[in-house]
CSV table of C-alpha atoms in Angstrom, one decimal:
chain,number,residue,atom,x,y,z
A,216,MET,CA,70.1,109.7,77.0
A,217,LYS,CA,70.8,112.1,74.5
A,218,ASN,CA,67.4,113.4,75.0
A,219,LEU,CA,68.3,114.2,78.7
A,220,ILE,CA,71.6,115.7,77.7
A,221,SER,CA,70.1,117.9,75.0
A,222,CYS,CA,67.6,119.4,77.9
A,223,ILE,CA,70.3,119.5,80.4
A,224,LEU,CA,72.7,121.7,78.0
A,225,LEU,CA,68.9,123.9,77.4
A,226,LEU,CA,68.5,124.2,81.1
A,227,MET,CA,71.9,125.3,81.6
A,228,ALA,CA,71.5,128.0,78.6
A,229,LEU,CA,68.9,129.3,80.3
A,230,LEU,CA,70.1,129.7,83.9
A,231,LEU,CA,73.2,131.7,82.9
A,232,PRO,CA,73.1,135.3,83.7
A,233,ALA,CA,71.7,137.7,81.5
A,234,THR,CA,74.0,140.3,79.0
A,235,ALA,CA,73.3,143.4,78.3
A,236,ALA,CA,71.1,143.1,75.5
A,237,ALA,CA,73.3,144.7,72.4
A,238,TYR,CA,71.2,147.4,70.1
A,239,ASP,CA,71.1,149.6,67.1
A,240,LEU,CA,67.7,151.3,67.6
A,241,ALA,CA,64.7,151.0,69.7
A,242,VAL,CA,61.2,151.9,68.8
A,243,ASP,CA,57.5,151.7,70.8
A,244,GLY,CA,59.2,149.4,72.7
A,245,ILE,CA,61.1,146.8,70.3
A,246,TYR,CA,64.5,146.9,70.0
A,247,TYR,CA,66.6,146.2,66.6
A,248,ASN,CA,70.0,145.8,64.6
A,249,TYR,CA,70.5,146.9,61.5
A,250,CYS,CA,71.0,143.0,58.7
A,251,ASP,CA,71.4,142.7,55.6
A,252,GLY,CA,73.8,145.2,54.8
A,253,GLY,CA,72.3,147.6,56.9
A,254,SER,CA,69.2,148.0,54.4
A,255,ALA,CA,66.6,146.4,56.7
A,256,VAL,CA,66.5,145.3,60.4
A,257,GLU,CA,66.1,141.9,62.5
A,258,VAL,CA,64.1,142.2,66.0
A,259,THR,CA,66.7,141.7,68.9
A,260,ALA,CA,66.5,141.0,73.3
A,261,SER,CA,65.4,144.1,74.8
A,262,PRO,CA,67.4,144.6,78.0
A,263,ASP,CA,64.5,144.6,80.5
A,264,GLY,CA,63.3,141.9,78.4
A,265,TYR,CA,59.2,141.7,76.5
A,266,SER,CA,55.9,140.7,78.1
A,267,GLY,CA,52.6,140.7,78.0
A,268,VAL,CA,51.5,141.5,74.1
A,269,VAL,CA,53.9,141.9,71.5
A,270,THR,CA,53.1,143.2,68.2
A,271,ILE,CA,56.6,143.6,65.2
A,272,PRO,CA,55.5,146.0,63.0
A,273,ASP,CA,56.5,145.5,59.5
A,274,THR,CA,58.6,148.1,59.1
A,275,VAL,CA,59.9,150.5,61.3
A,276,THR,CA,61.8,154.0,60.4
A,277,ASN,CA,64.5,155.9,62.2
A,278,ASN,CA,65.9,159.4,61.9
A,279,GLY,CA,63.9,159.9,58.4
A,280,THR,CA,65.1,156.0,57.1
A,281,THR,CA,62.1,153.2,57.2
A,282,TYR,CA,63.5,149.7,56.8
A,283,ALA,CA,61.9,146.4,56.3
A,284,VAL,CA,62.1,143.9,59.7
A,285,THR,CA,62.9,140.9,58.2
A,286,ALA,CA,64.2,138.6,61.0
A,287,ILE,CA,63.5,138.0,64.4
A,288,GLY,CA,67.2,137.2,65.8
A,289,GLY,CA,68.8,134.6,67.4
A,290,ARG,CA,67.4,134.7,71.3
A,291,ALA,CA,65.7,137.5,71.0
A,292,PHE,CA,63.0,136.6,73.4
A,293,HIS,CA,64.7,134.1,74.8
A,294,GLY,CA,63.6,133.2,78.4
A,295,CYS,CA,60.5,135.9,78.4
A,296,SER,CA,57.8,134.1,80.4
A,297,GLY,CA,55.8,137.0,80.5
A,298,LEU,CA,55.1,137.1,76.9
A,299,THR,CA,51.2,136.2,76.0
A,300,ASP,CA,50.9,136.8,72.8
A,301,VAL,CA,52.9,137.8,69.5
A,302,THR,CA,52.4,138.8,66.0
A,303,ILE,CA,54.7,138.0,63.6
A,304,PRO,CA,54.7,140.2,60.1
A,305,LYS,CA,54.6,139.0,57.2
A,306,SER,CA,57.7,141.1,56.3
A,307,VAL,CA,59.6,138.4,58.8
A,308,ILE,CA,61.8,136.1,56.5
A,309,THR,CA,63.8,133.5,59.5
A,310,ILE,CA,63.1,132.9,62.8
A,311,GLY,CA,66.6,132.4,64.4
A,312,ASN,CA,68.0,130.1,67.0
A,313,GLY,CA,66.4,130.5,70.3
A,314,ALA,CA,64.3,132.9,69.7
A,315,PHE,CA,62.0,131.9,72.2
A,316,THR,CA,63.1,129.9,74.1
A,317,GLY,CA,61.0,129.8,77.7
A,318,CYS,CA,58.5,132.2,76.7
A,319,GLU,CA,56.3,129.8,78.9
A,320,GLY,CA,53.7,132.4,79.0
A,321,LEU,CA,52.8,132.2,75.1
A,322,THR,CA,50.2,130.3,74.5
A,323,SER,CA,49.2,130.5,70.9
A,324,LEU,CA,51.6,131.1,67.9
A,325,THR,CA,50.9,132.1,63.9
A,326,ILE,CA,53.7,131.4,61.5
A,327,PRO,CA,53.3,133.8,58.5
A,328,ASP,CA,53.9,132.7,54.9
A,329,SER,CA,56.2,134.9,54.6
A,330,VAL,CA,59.1,132.5,56.7
A,331,THR,CA,60.9,130.6,55.2
A,332,THR,CA,63.0,129.5,58.4
A,333,ILE,CA,62.5,128.1,61.6
A,334,GLY,CA,65.7,128.3,63.6
A,335,GLU,CA,67.4,125.5,66.2
A,336,PHE,CA,65.9,125.8,69.5
A,337,ALA,CA,63.6,129.0,68.3
A,338,PHE,CA,60.4,128.1,70.3
A,339,SER,CA,61.6,125.0,72.9
A,340,LEU,CA,60.3,125.1,76.6
A,341,CYS,CA,57.0,127.2,75.1
A,342,ARG,CA,55.1,125.0,78.0
A,343,SER,CA,51.8,126.8,77.2
A,344,LEU,CA,52.2,126.8,73.5
A,345,THR,CA,48.6,124.5,72.9
A,346,SER,CA,48.3,125.6,68.6
A,347,VAL,CA,50.7,126.2,66.2
A,348,THR,CA,50.0,127.5,62.5
A,349,ILE,CA,53.1,127.2,60.5
A,350,GLY,CA,53.2,129.1,57.7
A,351,ASN,CA,53.7,127.3,53.9
A,352,SER,CA,56.4,128.9,52.9
A,353,VAL,CA,58.9,127.5,55.3
A,354,THR,CA,61.2,124.8,54.2
A,355,SER,CA,63.1,123.3,57.3
A,356,ILE,CA,61.9,123.3,60.9
A,357,GLY,CA,65.3,123.5,62.8
A,358,ARG,CA,66.5,121.0,66.0
A,359,GLU,CA,64.2,121.4,68.8
A,360,ALA,CA,62.6,123.8,67.2
A,361,PHE,CA,59.2,122.8,69.7
A,362,GLN,CA,61.2,120.7,72.3
A,363,ALA,CA,59.0,120.2,75.4
A,364,CYS,CA,55.9,122.4,74.4
A,365,GLU,CA,53.9,119.9,76.2
A,366,HIS,CA,50.6,121.6,75.6
A,367,LEU,CA,51.0,121.3,72.1
A,368,ALA,CA,47.9,119.6,70.7
A,369,SER,CA,48.4,119.0,66.9
A,370,VAL,CA,51.0,120.6,63.7
A,371,VAL,CA,49.9,120.4,60.2
A,372,ILE,CA,53.4,120.0,58.4
A,373,PRO,CA,53.0,122.8,55.5
A,374,ASN,CA,53.8,121.1,51.9
A,375,SER,CA,56.7,123.3,51.8
A,376,VAL,CA,58.8,122.0,54.5
A,377,THR,CA,61.6,119.4,53.6
A,378,ILE,CA,63.0,118.5,56.7
A,379,ILE,CA,62.3,118.2,59.8
A,380,ALA,CA,65.4,118.6,61.8
A,381,PRO,CA,66.1,115.9,64.8
A,382,LEU,CA,64.6,116.6,68.1
A,383,ALA,CA,62.3,119.4,66.6
A,384,PHE,CA,58.7,118.4,68.6
A,385,ALA,CA,60.7,115.5,70.6
A,386,ASP,CA,58.4,115.5,74.4
A,387,CYS,CA,55.9,118.0,73.7
A,388,SER,CA,54.0,114.9,75.4
A,389,GLY,CA,50.2,116.2,74.2
A,390,LEU,CA,50.5,116.1,71.3
A,391,ALA,CA,47.6,114.5,69.7
A,392,SER,CA,47.6,114.7,65.7
A,393,VAL,CA,50.6,115.2,63.1
A,394,THR,CA,50.3,116.0,59.8
A,395,ILE,CA,53.3,115.5,57.8
A,396,GLY,CA,53.6,117.7,54.5
A,397,ASN,CA,54.0,115.6,51.3
A,398,ALA,CA,57.3,117.3,50.4
A,399,VAL,CA,59.3,116.4,53.5
A,400,THR,CA,62.2,113.7,52.6
A,401,ASN,CA,63.8,113.8,55.9
A,402,ILE,CA,62.1,113.1,59.4
A,403,GLY,CA,65.2,113.4,61.7
A,404,ALA,CA,66.4,111.2,64.6
A,405,SER,CA,64.0,112.1,67.7
A,406,ALA,CA,61.9,114.5,65.8
A,407,PHE,CA,58.5,113.1,67.7
A,408,ALA,CA,60.8,110.7,70.3
A,409,ASN,CA,58.3,110.5,73.8
A,410,CYS,CA,55.7,112.0,72.1
A,411,SER,CA,53.1,110.1,74.2
A,412,GLY,CA,49.4,111.6,72.9
A,413,LEU,CA,50.2,111.0,69.5
A,414,THR,CA,47.6,108.1,68.7
A,415,SER,CA,48.7,107.3,64.7
A,416,ILE,CA,50.9,108.6,62.3
A,417,ASP,CA,51.2,108.4,58.1
A,418,ILE,CA,54.5,109.6,56.9
A,419,PRO,CA,53.8,110.2,53.3
A,420,ASP,CA,56.0,108.9,50.1
A,421,SER,CA,58.0,111.9,50.1
A,422,VAL,CA,60.0,110.7,53.3
A,423,ILE,CA,63.0,108.7,52.0
A,424,THR,CA,64.5,108.9,55.6
A,425,ILE,CA,63.3,108.0,59.1
A,426,GLY,CA,66.2,109.2,62.0
A,427,SER,CA,67.1,106.9,64.7
A,428,ASP,CA,64.0,107.0,68.2
A,429,VAL,CA,62.4,108.9,65.4
A,430,PHE,CA,59.1,108.3,67.4
A,431,SER,CA,60.3,106.0,70.0
A,432,GLY,CA,58.6,106.5,73.7
A,433,CYS,CA,55.1,107.0,71.6
A,434,LYS,CA,53.4,104.9,74.2
A,435,GLY,CA,50.1,106.2,72.5
A,436,LEU,CA,50.4,105.3,69.2
A,437,THR,CA,48.5,102.7,68.3
A,438,SER,CA,48.7,102.9,64.2
A,439,VAL,CA,51.3,103.7,61.7
A,440,ASN,CA,51.5,104.2,57.2
A,441,ILE,CA,54.9,104.3,56.4
A,442,GLY,CA,55.5,106.1,53.3
A,443,ASN,CA,56.4,103.6,49.9
A,444,SER,CA,60.1,105.5,49.6
A,445,VAL,CA,61.2,104.4,53.0
A,446,ALA,CA,64.8,102.7,52.9
A,447,SER,CA,64.9,101.7,56.3
A,448,ILE,CA,63.6,101.6,59.4
A,449,ALA,CA,66.0,103.5,61.4
A,450,GLY,CA,67.3,101.9,65.3
A,451,ARG,CA,65.0,102.4,67.7
A,452,ALA,CA,62.7,104.6,65.6
A,453,PHE,CA,59.2,102.8,67.3
A,454,GLN,CA,61.0,101.4,70.1
A,455,GLY,CA,58.7,101.3,73.2
A,456,CYS,CA,56.1,102.2,71.2
A,457,SER,CA,53.3,99.5,73.5
A,458,GLY,CA,50.6,100.9,72.1
A,459,LEU,CA,50.9,100.0,68.0
A,460,THR,CA,49.3,96.8,67.3
A,461,SER,CA,50.6,96.4,63.4
A,462,VAL,CA,53.0,97.6,61.2
A,463,ALA,CA,52.6,97.0,57.7
A,464,LEU,CA,56.0,98.2,55.8
A,465,PRO,CA,56.4,99.3,52.5
A,466,ASN,CA,58.0,97.1,49.5
A,467,SER,CA,60.3,100.0,49.8
A,468,VAL,CA,62.5,99.2,53.3
A,469,THR,CA,65.3,97.1,52.6
A,470,SER,CA,66.8,97.0,56.7
A,471,ILE,CA,64.6,96.9,59.7
A,472,GLY,CA,67.5,99.0,62.3
A,473,SER,CA,68.6,97.2,66.2
A,474,SER,CA,65.4,97.7,68.4
A,475,ALA,CA,63.6,99.4,66.1
A,476,PHE,CA,60.4,98.0,67.2
A,477,SER,CA,61.6,96.6,70.5
A,478,GLY,CA,59.0,97.1,73.5
A,479,CYS,CA,56.1,96.9,71.2
A,480,SER,CA,54.5,95.1,73.9
A,481,GLY,CA,51.6,95.0,72.1
A,482,LEU,CA,52.5,94.1,68.6
A,483,GLU,CA,50.0,91.5,67.0
A,484,SER,CA,51.3,91.8,63.7
A,485,VAL,CA,54.3,92.7,60.9
A,486,THR,CA,54.1,92.5,57.5
A,487,MET,CA,57.1,92.1,56.2
A,488,PRO,CA,57.9,92.2,51.7
A,489,ASN,CA,60.7,90.5,50.1
A,490,SER,CA,62.4,94.2,49.7
A,491,VAL,CA,64.0,93.2,53.6
A,492,LYS,CA,67.0,92.2,52.9
A,493,TYR,CA,68.6,93.2,56.8
A,494,ILE,CA,67.4,92.5,60.2
A,495,TYR,CA,69.5,93.8,62.5
A,496,MET,CA,69.9,93.3,66.5
A,497,HIS,CA,66.4,93.1,68.7
A,498,ALA,CA,64.3,94.3,66.5
A,499,PHE,CA,61.9,92.8,67.8
A,500,GLU,CA,62.8,92.2,71.4
A,501,GLY,CA,60.1,92.2,73.7
A,502,CYS,CA,57.5,92.1,71.2
A,503,ARG,CA,55.1,90.4,73.4
A,504,SER,CA,51.8,89.9,71.2
A,505,LEU,CA,53.4,88.8,68.2
A,506,THR,CA,52.5,85.3,67.3
A,507,SER,CA,53.5,84.6,64.2
A,508,ILE,CA,56.3,86.2,61.3
A,509,THR,CA,57.5,85.8,58.4
A,510,ILE,CA,60.8,85.8,57.6
A,511,PRO,CA,61.5,86.5,53.3
A,512,GLY,CA,63.7,84.5,51.1
A,513,THR,CA,65.6,88.1,50.2
A,514,VAL,CA,66.8,88.3,53.6
A,515,LEU,CA,70.6,88.1,54.0
A,516,THR,CA,71.0,88.9,57.6
A,517,ILE,CA,69.8,88.7,61.2
A,518,GLY,CA,70.6,90.0,63.9
A,519,ASN,CA,71.7,89.2,67.8
A,520,GLY,CA,67.9,88.0,70.0
A,521,ALA,CA,66.4,90.0,66.4
A,522,PHE,CA,62.8,87.9,68.2
A,523,TYR,CA,64.1,87.9,71.9
A,524,ASP,CA,61.0,87.1,74.5
A,525,CYS,CA,58.2,87.2,72.0
A,526,SER,CA,57.0,84.7,74.5
A,527,ALA,CA,53.0,85.0,72.4
A,528,MET,CA,54.6,83.9,68.8
A,529,THR,CA,53.4,80.0,68.0
A,530,ASP,CA,54.8,80.3,64.3
A,531,VAL,CA,57.7,81.3,62.2
A,532,TYR,CA,56.9,80.9,58.6
A,533,CYS,CA,60.8,81.3,56.6
A,534,TYR,CA,61.1,81.4,53.2
A,535,LEU,CA,65.4,81.1,53.4
A,536,THR,CA,66.6,78.7,50.9
A,537,ASN,CA,69.8,78.4,51.1
A,538,LEU,CA,70.6,79.0,55.1
A,539,LEU,CA,74.9,79.1,54.1
A,540,THR,CA,74.6,82.6,52.4
A,541,VAL,CA,72.8,84.0,55.4
A,542,TRP,CA,74.6,85.5,58.1
A,543,VAL,CA,72.5,84.3,61.6
A,544,ASP,CA,73.6,85.5,64.3
A,545,THR,CA,72.3,84.0,68.1
A,546,ASP,CA,69.2,84.1,70.3
A,547,LEU,CA,67.3,84.7,67.9
A,548,PHE,CA,64.2,83.4,69.0
A,549,TYR,CA,65.6,83.2,72.6
A,550,LEU,CA,62.4,82.8,74.9
A,551,SER,CA,63.2,83.7,79.2
A,552,ASP,CA,61.6,80.1,80.1
A,553,GLY,CA,63.5,78.5,77.8
A,554,ASP,CA,59.8,76.3,76.8
A,555,TYR,CA,59.3,75.9,73.1
A,556,SER,CA,57.3,73.3,72.8
A,557,ASN,CA,54.5,75.0,71.4
A,558,ARG,CA,56.6,76.4,68.4
A,559,THR,CA,56.1,75.9,64.8
A,560,LEU,CA,58.9,76.5,61.9
A,561,HIS,CA,57.4,76.7,59.3
A,562,VAL,CA,60.0,75.8,56.2
A,563,LEU,CA,59.9,75.4,51.9
A,564,ARG,CA,59.3,71.7,50.9
A,565,GLY,CA,63.1,69.7,51.5
A,566,MET,CA,64.3,73.1,53.7
A,567,ALA,CA,63.9,70.8,56.9
A,568,GLU,CA,66.9,69.2,57.8
A,569,ASP,CA,68.9,72.4,57.4
A,570,TYR,CA,66.9,74.1,59.9
A,571,GLN,CA,67.3,70.8,62.6
A,572,ALA,CA,71.3,71.1,61.8
A,573,ASP,CA,71.5,74.9,62.4
A,574,GLU,CA,72.0,75.5,66.0
A,575,ASN,CA,70.6,79.1,65.5
A,576,TRP,CA,67.3,77.4,64.6
A,577,TYR,CA,66.1,74.1,65.4
A,578,PRO,CA,67.3,75.0,69.3
A,579,TYR,CA,63.9,77.6,69.8
A,580,PHE,CA,61.3,75.6,67.9
A,581,GLY,CA,59.0,72.4,68.9
A,582,GLN,CA,58.8,71.4,65.9
A,583,ILE,CA,60.0,71.8,62.1
A,584,VAL,CA,57.4,71.6,59.3
A,585,GLU,CA,57.6,71.5,55.4
A,586,ASP,CA,54.3,72.8,54.9
A,587,LEU,CA,54.7,76.2,53.1
A,588,LYS,CA,54.6,77.0,49.0
A,589,ASP,CA,56.8,79.2,47.4
A,590,ASP,CA,55.2,81.2,44.9
A,591,ASN,CA,58.4,82.2,43.4
A,592,LEU,CA,58.4,78.6,41.9
A,593,HIS,CA,57.4,79.4,38.2
A,594,GLY,CA,55.2,76.3,37.1
A,595,ASP,CA,54.5,74.8,40.1
A,596,VAL,CA,50.7,75.6,39.4
A,597,ASN,CA,49.5,71.9,41.7
A,598,GLY,CA,51.9,73.7,44.7
A,599,ASP,CA,54.0,70.4,45.7
A,600,GLY,CA,56.8,72.5,45.6
A,601,GLU,CA,57.8,70.9,43.0
A,602,VAL,CA,57.6,72.2,38.5
A,603,ASN,CA,57.2,67.8,36.3
A,604,ILE,CA,55.0,66.2,34.4
A,605,ALA,CA,52.4,66.9,37.3
A,606,ASP,CA,51.5,70.9,36.5
A,607,ILE,CA,50.9,69.6,32.6
A,608,ASN,CA,48.3,67.2,33.5
A,609,ALA,CA,46.7,70.5,35.9
A,610,VAL,CA,47.4,73.3,33.5
A,611,ILE,CA,45.3,70.2,31.1
A,612,ASP,CA,43.0,69.8,33.4
A,613,VAL,CA,42.0,73.8,34.0
A,614,ILE,CA,41.9,73.8,30.1
A,615,LEU,CA,38.8,71.0,29.6
A,616,GLY,CA,36.7,72.9,32.4
A,617,GLY,CA,38.0,71.6,35.9
A,618,THR,CA,38.7,73.0,38.9
A,619,GLY,CA,42.2,73.4,39.6
A,620,ASP,CA,44.0,76.8,40.8
A,621,VAL,CA,43.1,79.2,37.5
A,622,PRO,CA,45.9,81.6,38.4
A,623,ALA,CA,48.6,79.4,39.3
A,624,ALA,CA,47.7,77.6,35.5
A,625,ASP,CA,48.3,81.1,33.5
A,626,VAL,CA,52.4,80.5,34.1
A,627,ASN,CA,52.9,82.7,30.9
A,628,ASP,CA,50.5,85.6,32.8
A,629,ASP,CA,49.0,86.9,29.4
A,630,GLY,CA,46.1,86.2,30.9
A,631,GLU,CA,44.7,83.2,29.3
A,632,ILE,CA,44.7,79.5,30.3
A,633,ASN,CA,45.6,77.4,27.1
A,634,ILE,CA,47.8,75.4,25.0
A,635,ALA,CA,50.4,78.0,25.3
A,636,ASP,CA,50.8,77.8,29.1
A,637,VAL,CA,51.5,74.0,28.3
A,638,ASN,CA,54.3,74.6,26.5
A,639,VAL,CA,56.2,77.1,28.8
A,640,LEU,CA,55.4,74.3,31.6
A,641,ILE,CA,57.5,71.9,29.1
A,642,ASP,CA,60.4,74.6,28.6
A,643,ILE,CA,60.9,74.9,32.1
A,644,ILE,CA,61.2,71.2,32.3
A,645,LEU,CA,63.0,70.0,29.5
A,646,ASN,CA,65.3,73.2,29.9
A,647,GLY,CA,66.2,71.8,33.8
A,648,ASN,CA,65.2,74.7,35.1
A,649,ASP,CA,65.5,75.0,39.0
A,650,PRO,CA,62.5,74.8,40.7
A,651,ARG,CA,63.3,76.8,43.8
A,652,ALA,CA,65.0,79.6,41.4
A,653,ARG,CA,63.3,83.0,42.3
């Protein structure tokens, strides 16, 4: 809906009657206004519009005074559908809002290294634009800067860019390749929404925030690598990415937003780290190829219908140890056909009774079994869910050359298995440590 409203507003702007262009000087068919206190000039709109090939010089001379061309003003080439080629000089620092909006004949573009800012709507609706080179000094790409450039095939966002504003590349349906520079910290809402030709994306470790709907509607997206600084998967971030088959969330992620992966009908596996605390409503609704999910013990909230209509899901592995401290909404695992006989809930030892008494859990499973080993139980060497004399015997067996679980027997994590590990186990048992403590 937001995309639709934005497009309507943009089309309304294009249909507004043209007003007489105001300018300070004209040289060789290009019109300019003074800027920077009169020490430089910026390109402005032509009374008759621009067409064909336009080469913007780096300086212009008027009445014996030479001025540097430092900017392309807002709406300077707005609606110039006959413009086929433009050369931007290395003197230009700023490309203003709507500078080239609706230049439907423009096929390629080089933004020089001198440019630091690409304004809002700068190249939106340049429908024939197939390639663009973004210079290495650009720090921000404005809102809807390249929206609906439907023939744009690839984009390399340089390492100078820190912000990709909302809707920057939305509706670029032909966009097949995007490289995001390693200085980007913020990718705005719907920045790549409906880029249906996009097949893979790497979000670098520099990115902290990704906005809502950022890749929604990217139906061709099959793989995504999310960097290790992203703290939250925003609402609808990957909604409708039906080609996505697997997702591994990094350890930095603490929340999965509402409908973040809803409608990802091809999603078969999700790796959810122990950092996750919040899974919001409908987060994985309609992920009909998802066969299993693991819910870590760190989760504090699971929203309404989080796994609604995940019809292929047969196994849920849940490490929650105290359901009284977890806020759980309704319809978590609802199936429209109501048949839960083939679905199993796997829980930790001693937890089945709690789940069987909770109406938000037991109705959605044919069986609840206690077959999970809590890998965080310090000293549970034999994997039976308890720490006792049997674990001491298991360590001794390894020391004497037995076939026990060698990694688990290194209780003090010093790289060796010896009497020191036995002493640590004795201390755990004698001091009454809670074997479920994390």
